[in-house]
Amino acid sequence: MTRGRLIVASLTGAAAVIALSGAAWLYALGPPPLGKPLDYSHIVLDRDGRLLRAYATPDGRWRLPANAKDVDPRFLNLLFAYEDKRFRTHHGIDPLALGRAALQFSTSGHIVSGGSTLTMQVARLLEPRQHRSFGAKLRQLARALQLEIALGKDDILALYLTLAPYGGNLEGI
């Protein structure tokens, strides 16, 4: 075998091992959390459907279900502008935002801005992590891809609007 063919065969084998290892790791993660077992605050509505009273969840959180149609479009425009400009066009991961965040980190030595998309934030909110780490970010990336495959953009946005922390025990808009 010539030296060139040996190099190509080695690179192909290494790529196959990396791909199989990645696939095994994804399989080991199990199915993505889709937000099905979430506890919501019990609500009491008047006859016209207006909120009269809400009760905290058993763990003391105030969490009301929310959908994009229930939210002022101006808020959504601000949310997309601040958190995820390309939400409607990416597939859970925004390589440009991740690249920008990585460049800022490498030049400053600390985290300047994040590269997480709304989908990645939903993945983190559905599976909270104990601390920041490269492994936790990889898991978040994988879960974001899984969420994008399993859910539509409107469902992901609804989960974000329902789960995003707004201080203390308030979750969601």
PDB file of C-alpha atoms in Angstrom:
ATOM      1  CA  MET A   1       0.000   0.000   0.000  1.00  0.00           C
ATOM      2  CA  THR A   2       1.347   3.392  -0.944  1.00  0.00           C
ATOM      3  CA  ARG A   3       1.901   6.108   1.588  1.00  0.00           C
ATOM      4  CA  GLY A   4      -0.967   8.238   0.153  1.00  0.00           C
ATOM      5  CA  ARG A   5      -3.450   5.372   0.340  1.00  0.00           C
ATOM      6  CA  LEU A   6      -2.337   4.586   3.873  1.00  0.00           C
ATOM      7  CA  ILE A   7      -2.981   8.198   4.926  1.00  0.00           C
ATOM      8  CA  VAL A   8      -6.419   8.228   3.263  1.00  0.00           C
ATOM      9  CA  ALA A   9      -7.328   4.884   4.852  1.00  0.00           C
ATOM     10  CA  SER A  10      -6.181   6.121   8.272  1.00  0.00           C
ATOM     11  CA  LEU A  11      -8.156   9.346   7.970  1.00  0.00           C
ATOM     12  CA  THR A  12     -11.237   7.464   6.791  1.00  0.00           C
ATOM     13  CA  GLY A  13     -10.949   5.035   9.695  1.00  0.00           C
ATOM     14  CA  ALA A  14     -10.499   7.879  12.189  1.00  0.00           C
ATOM     15  CA  ALA A  15     -13.535   9.686  10.768  1.00  0.00           C
ATOM     16  CA  ALA A  16     -15.599   6.498  11.010  1.00  0.00           C
ATOM     17  CA  VAL A  17     -14.553   5.953  14.641  1.00  0.00           C
ATOM     18  CA  ILE A  18     -15.426   9.568  15.515  1.00  0.00           C
ATOM     19  CA  ALA A  19     -18.797   9.302  13.745  1.00  0.00           C
ATOM     20  CA  LEU A  20     -19.645   6.012  15.457  1.00  0.00           C
ATOM     21  CA  SER A  21     -18.577   7.383  18.846  1.00  0.00           C
ATOM     22  CA  GLY A  22     -20.746  10.458  18.325  1.00  0.00           C
ATOM     23  CA  ALA A  23     -23.714   8.325  17.274  1.00  0.00           C
ATOM     24  CA  ALA A  24     -23.279   6.084  20.322  1.00  0.00           C
ATOM     25  CA  TRP A  25     -23.115   9.134  22.602  1.00  0.00           C
ATOM     26  CA  LEU A  26     -26.303  10.563  21.047  1.00  0.00           C
ATOM     27  CA  TYR A  27     -28.032   7.215  21.464  1.00  0.00           C
ATOM     28  CA  ALA A  28     -26.933   7.077  25.096  1.00  0.00           C
ATOM     29  CA  LEU A  29     -28.590  10.479  25.725  1.00  0.00           C
ATOM     30  CA  GLY A  30     -31.953   8.873  25.130  1.00  0.00           C
ATOM     31  CA  PRO A  31     -35.017  10.582  23.718  1.00  0.00           C
ATOM     32  CA  PRO A  32     -35.132  14.366  23.888  1.00  0.00           C
ATOM     33  CA  PRO A  33     -37.118  15.994  26.674  1.00  0.00           C
ATOM     34  CA  LEU A  34     -40.122  17.542  24.964  1.00  0.00           C
ATOM     35  CA  GLY A  35     -41.626  19.274  27.962  1.00  0.00           C
ATOM     36  CA  LYS A  36     -44.487  16.782  28.324  1.00  0.00           C
ATOM     37  CA  PRO A  37     -44.387  16.242  32.116  1.00  0.00           C
ATOM     38  CA  LEU A  38     -44.253  19.970  32.976  1.00  0.00           C
ATOM     39  CA  ASP A  39     -46.297  21.164  35.922  1.00  0.00           C
ATOM     40  CA  TYR A  40     -48.300  24.294  35.181  1.00  0.00           C
ATOM     41  CA  SER A  41     -49.907  26.649  37.637  1.00  0.00           C
ATOM     42  CA  HIS A  42     -53.592  25.914  38.089  1.00  0.00           C
ATOM     43  CA  ILE A  43     -55.656  28.830  36.870  1.00  0.00           C
ATOM     44  CA  VAL A  44     -59.170  30.071  37.450  1.00  0.00           C
ATOM     45  CA  LEU A  45     -60.825  31.958  34.584  1.00  0.00           C
ATOM     46  CA  ASP A  46     -63.975  33.999  34.436  1.00  0.00           C
ATOM     47  CA  ARG A  47     -66.752  33.173  31.978  1.00  0.00           C
ATOM     48  CA  ASP A  48     -65.049  35.331  29.323  1.00  0.00           C
ATOM     49  CA  GLY A  49     -61.764  33.448  29.673  1.00  0.00           C
ATOM     50  CA  ARG A  50     -59.925  36.165  31.617  1.00  0.00           C
ATOM     51  CA  LEU A  51     -57.534  35.098  34.356  1.00  0.00           C
ATOM     52  CA  LEU A  52     -58.972  35.523  37.853  1.00  0.00           C
ATOM     53  CA  ARG A  53     -56.436  33.580  39.935  1.00  0.00           C
ATOM     54  CA  ALA A  54     -53.404  31.391  39.497  1.00  0.00           C
ATOM     55  CA  TYR A  55     -51.885  28.924  41.949  1.00  0.00           C
ATOM     56  CA  ALA A  56     -48.225  27.957  42.175  1.00  0.00           C
ATOM     57  CA  THR A  57     -47.055  24.530  41.055  1.00  0.00           C
ATOM     58  CA  PRO A  58     -46.298  21.920  43.755  1.00  0.00           C
ATOM     59  CA  ASP A  59     -42.634  22.991  43.728  1.00  0.00           C
ATOM     60  CA  GLY A  60     -43.587  26.654  44.286  1.00  0.00           C
ATOM     61  CA  ARG A  61     -43.130  27.957  40.744  1.00  0.00           C
ATOM     62  CA  TRP A  62     -45.491  30.240  38.904  1.00  0.00           C
ATOM     63  CA  ARG A  63     -45.656  28.795  35.390  1.00  0.00           C
ATOM     64  CA  LEU A  64     -48.461  29.521  32.942  1.00  0.00           C
ATOM     65  CA  PRO A  65     -48.549  27.977  29.471  1.00  0.00           C
ATOM     66  CA  ALA A  66     -47.831  30.506  26.730  1.00  0.00           C
ATOM     67  CA  ASN A  67     -47.955  30.539  22.944  1.00  0.00           C
ATOM     68  CA  ALA A  68     -46.632  33.085  20.487  1.00  0.00           C
ATOM     69  CA  LYS A  69     -50.184  34.072  19.523  1.00  0.00           C
ATOM     70  CA  ASP A  70     -50.802  35.107  23.157  1.00  0.00           C
ATOM     71  CA  VAL A  71     -47.802  37.454  23.216  1.00  0.00           C
ATOM     72  CA  ASP A  72     -47.469  40.967  21.816  1.00  0.00           C
ATOM     73  CA  PRO A  73     -45.598  40.714  18.477  1.00  0.00           C
ATOM     74  CA  ARG A  74     -43.374  43.613  19.556  1.00  0.00           C
ATOM     75  CA  PHE A  75     -42.111  41.504  22.463  1.00  0.00           C
ATOM     76  CA  LEU A  76     -41.355  38.630  20.083  1.00  0.00           C
ATOM     77  CA  ASN A  77     -39.484  40.977  17.747  1.00  0.00           C
ATOM     78  CA  LEU A  78     -37.377  42.214  20.665  1.00  0.00           C
ATOM     79  CA  LEU A  79     -36.828  38.643  21.882  1.00  0.00           C
ATOM     80  CA  PHE A  80     -35.565  37.517  18.479  1.00  0.00           C
ATOM     81  CA  ALA A  81     -33.393  40.642  18.083  1.00  0.00           C
ATOM     82  CA  TYR A  82     -31.759  40.148  21.491  1.00  0.00           C
ATOM     83  CA  GLU A  83     -31.644  36.360  21.917  1.00  0.00           C
ATOM     84  CA  ASP A  84     -31.673  34.695  18.497  1.00  0.00           C
ATOM     85  CA  LYS A  85     -31.788  36.769  15.308  1.00  0.00           C
ATOM     86  CA  ARG A  86     -31.889  33.719  13.041  1.00  0.00           C
ATOM     87  CA  PHE A  87     -34.377  31.607  15.058  1.00  0.00           C
ATOM     88  CA  ARG A  88     -36.680  30.957  12.100  1.00  0.00           C
ATOM     89  CA  THR A  89     -33.844  29.975   9.739  1.00  0.00           C
ATOM     90  CA  HIS A  90     -31.431  27.775  11.711  1.00  0.00           C
ATOM     91  CA  HIS A  91     -31.915  24.146  12.754  1.00  0.00           C
ATOM     92  CA  GLY A  92     -31.342  24.572  16.484  1.00  0.00           C
ATOM     93  CA  ILE A  93     -27.724  25.689  16.298  1.00  0.00           C
ATOM     94  CA  ASP A  94     -26.498  29.003  14.902  1.00  0.00           C
ATOM     95  CA  PRO A  95     -22.894  28.483  13.730  1.00  0.00           C
ATOM     96  CA  LEU A  96     -22.395  32.235  13.285  1.00  0.00           C
ATOM     97  CA  ALA A  97     -23.409  32.994  16.881  1.00  0.00           C
ATOM     98  CA  LEU A  98     -21.289  30.119  18.233  1.00  0.00           C
ATOM     99  CA  GLY A  99     -18.316  31.296  16.176  1.00  0.00           C
ATOM    100  CA  ARG A 100     -18.723  34.876  17.404  1.00  0.00           C
ATOM    101  CA  ALA A 101     -18.942  33.716  21.043  1.00  0.00           C
ATOM    102  CA  ALA A 102     -15.904  31.437  20.628  1.00  0.00           C
ATOM    103  CA  LEU A 103     -13.865  34.249  19.044  1.00  0.00           C
ATOM    104  CA  GLN A 104     -14.804  36.668  21.835  1.00  0.00           C
ATOM    105  CA  PHE A 105     -13.895  34.048  24.443  1.00  0.00           C
ATOM    106  CA  SER A 106     -10.549  33.285  22.806  1.00  0.00           C
ATOM    107  CA  THR A 107      -9.558  36.956  22.531  1.00  0.00           C
ATOM    108  CA  SER A 108     -10.741  38.076  25.977  1.00  0.00           C
ATOM    109  CA  GLY A 109     -10.191  34.937  28.071  1.00  0.00           C
ATOM    110  CA  HIS A 110     -13.696  35.007  29.527  1.00  0.00           C
ATOM    111  CA  ILE A 111     -17.272  34.688  28.292  1.00  0.00           C
ATOM    112  CA  VAL A 112     -18.348  37.963  26.704  1.00  0.00           C
ATOM    113  CA  SER A 113     -21.549  36.822  25.039  1.00  0.00           C
ATOM    114  CA  GLY A 114     -23.312  33.552  24.496  1.00  0.00           C
ATOM    115  CA  GLY A 115     -23.875  31.651  21.300  1.00  0.00           C
ATOM    116  CA  SER A 116     -26.967  29.803  22.456  1.00  0.00           C
ATOM    117  CA  THR A 117     -30.085  29.847  20.331  1.00  0.00           C
ATOM    118  CA  LEU A 118     -33.586  29.872  21.772  1.00  0.00           C
ATOM    119  CA  THR A 119     -33.732  26.144  21.021  1.00  0.00           C
ATOM    120  CA  MET A 120     -30.503  25.560  22.951  1.00  0.00           C
ATOM    121  CA  GLN A 121     -31.898  27.580  25.850  1.00  0.00           C
ATOM    122  CA  VAL A 122     -35.051  25.432  25.837  1.00  0.00           C
ATOM    123  CA  ALA A 123     -32.836  22.322  25.906  1.00  0.00           C
ATOM    124  CA  ARG A 124     -31.011  23.728  28.950  1.00  0.00           C
ATOM    125  CA  LEU A 125     -34.278  24.692  30.670  1.00  0.00           C
ATOM    126  CA  LEU A 126     -35.705  21.201  30.117  1.00  0.00           C
ATOM    127  CA  GLU A 127     -32.507  19.554  31.419  1.00  0.00           C
ATOM    128  CA  PRO A 128     -30.878  21.939  33.903  1.00  0.00           C
ATOM    129  CA  ARG A 129     -27.138  21.534  34.376  1.00  0.00           C
ATOM    130  CA  GLN A 130     -25.189  21.936  37.570  1.00  0.00           C
ATOM    131  CA  HIS A 131     -22.392  24.043  36.087  1.00  0.00           C
ATOM    132  CA  ARG A 132     -21.009  25.319  32.812  1.00  0.00           C
ATOM    133  CA  SER A 133     -18.739  22.928  31.017  1.00  0.00           C
ATOM    134  CA  PHE A 134     -17.793  21.907  27.509  1.00  0.00           C
ATOM    135  CA  GLY A 135     -19.639  18.601  27.990  1.00  0.00           C
ATOM    136  CA  ALA A 136     -22.798  20.403  29.120  1.00  0.00           C
ATOM    137  CA  LYS A 137     -22.629  22.640  26.038  1.00  0.00           C
ATOM    138  CA  LEU A 138     -22.190  19.597  23.761  1.00  0.00           C
ATOM    139  CA  ARG A 139     -25.240  17.986  25.367  1.00  0.00           C
ATOM    140  CA  GLN A 140     -27.177  21.219  24.866  1.00  0.00           C
ATOM    141  CA  LEU A 141     -26.171  21.281  21.183  1.00  0.00           C
ATOM    142  CA  ALA A 142     -27.282  17.679  20.690  1.00  0.00           C
ATOM    143  CA  ARG A 143     -30.581  18.246  22.506  1.00  0.00           C
ATOM    144  CA  ALA A 144     -31.245  21.371  20.418  1.00  0.00           C
ATOM    145  CA  LEU A 145     -30.873  19.339  17.227  1.00  0.00           C
ATOM    146  CA  GLN A 146     -33.180  16.658  18.633  1.00  0.00           C
ATOM    147  CA  LEU A 147     -35.774  19.252  19.631  1.00  0.00           C
ATOM    148  CA  GLU A 148     -35.701  20.798  16.169  1.00  0.00           C
ATOM    149  CA  ILE A 149     -36.338  17.378  14.626  1.00  0.00           C
ATOM    150  CA  ALA A 150     -39.134  16.475  17.058  1.00  0.00           C
ATOM    151  CA  LEU A 151     -40.913  19.837  17.371  1.00  0.00           C
ATOM    152  CA  GLY A 152     -41.792  22.761  15.149  1.00  0.00           C
ATOM    153  CA  LYS A 153     -40.461  26.278  15.654  1.00  0.00           C
ATOM    154  CA  ASP A 154     -43.781  27.417  17.175  1.00  0.00           C
ATOM    155  CA  ASP A 155     -43.693  24.566  19.729  1.00  0.00           C
ATOM    156  CA  ILE A 156     -40.099  25.403  20.666  1.00  0.00           C
ATOM    157  CA  LEU A 157     -41.003  29.078  21.007  1.00  0.00           C
ATOM    158  CA  ALA A 158     -43.996  28.152  23.195  1.00  0.00           C
ATOM    159  CA  LEU A 159     -41.702  26.113  25.473  1.00  0.00           C
ATOM    160  CA  TYR A 160     -39.303  29.050  25.722  1.00  0.00           C
ATOM    161  CA  LEU A 161     -42.145  31.472  26.509  1.00  0.00           C
ATOM    162  CA  THR A 162     -43.373  29.043  29.180  1.00  0.00           C
ATOM    163  CA  LEU A 163     -40.017  28.158  30.789  1.00  0.00           C
ATOM    164  CA  ALA A 164     -37.796  31.243  30.530  1.00  0.00           C
ATOM    165  CA  PRO A 165     -36.857  32.503  34.006  1.00  0.00           C
ATOM    166  CA  TYR A 166     -38.145  35.958  34.890  1.00  0.00           C
ATOM    167  CA  GLY A 167     -36.749  36.175  38.401  1.00  0.00           C
ATOM    168  CA  GLY A 168     -37.314  34.246  41.587  1.00  0.00           C
ATOM    169  CA  ASN A 169     -39.923  31.559  41.105  1.00  0.00           C
ATOM    170  CA  LEU A 170     -41.514  33.171  38.036  1.00  0.00           C
ATOM    171  CA  GLU A 171     -41.160  31.154  34.851  1.00  0.00           C
ATOM    172  CA  GLY A 172     -42.416  32.146  31.463  1.00  0.00           C
ATOM    173  CA  ILE A 173     -43.947  35.260  30.122  1.00  0.00           C
TER     174      ILE A 173
END
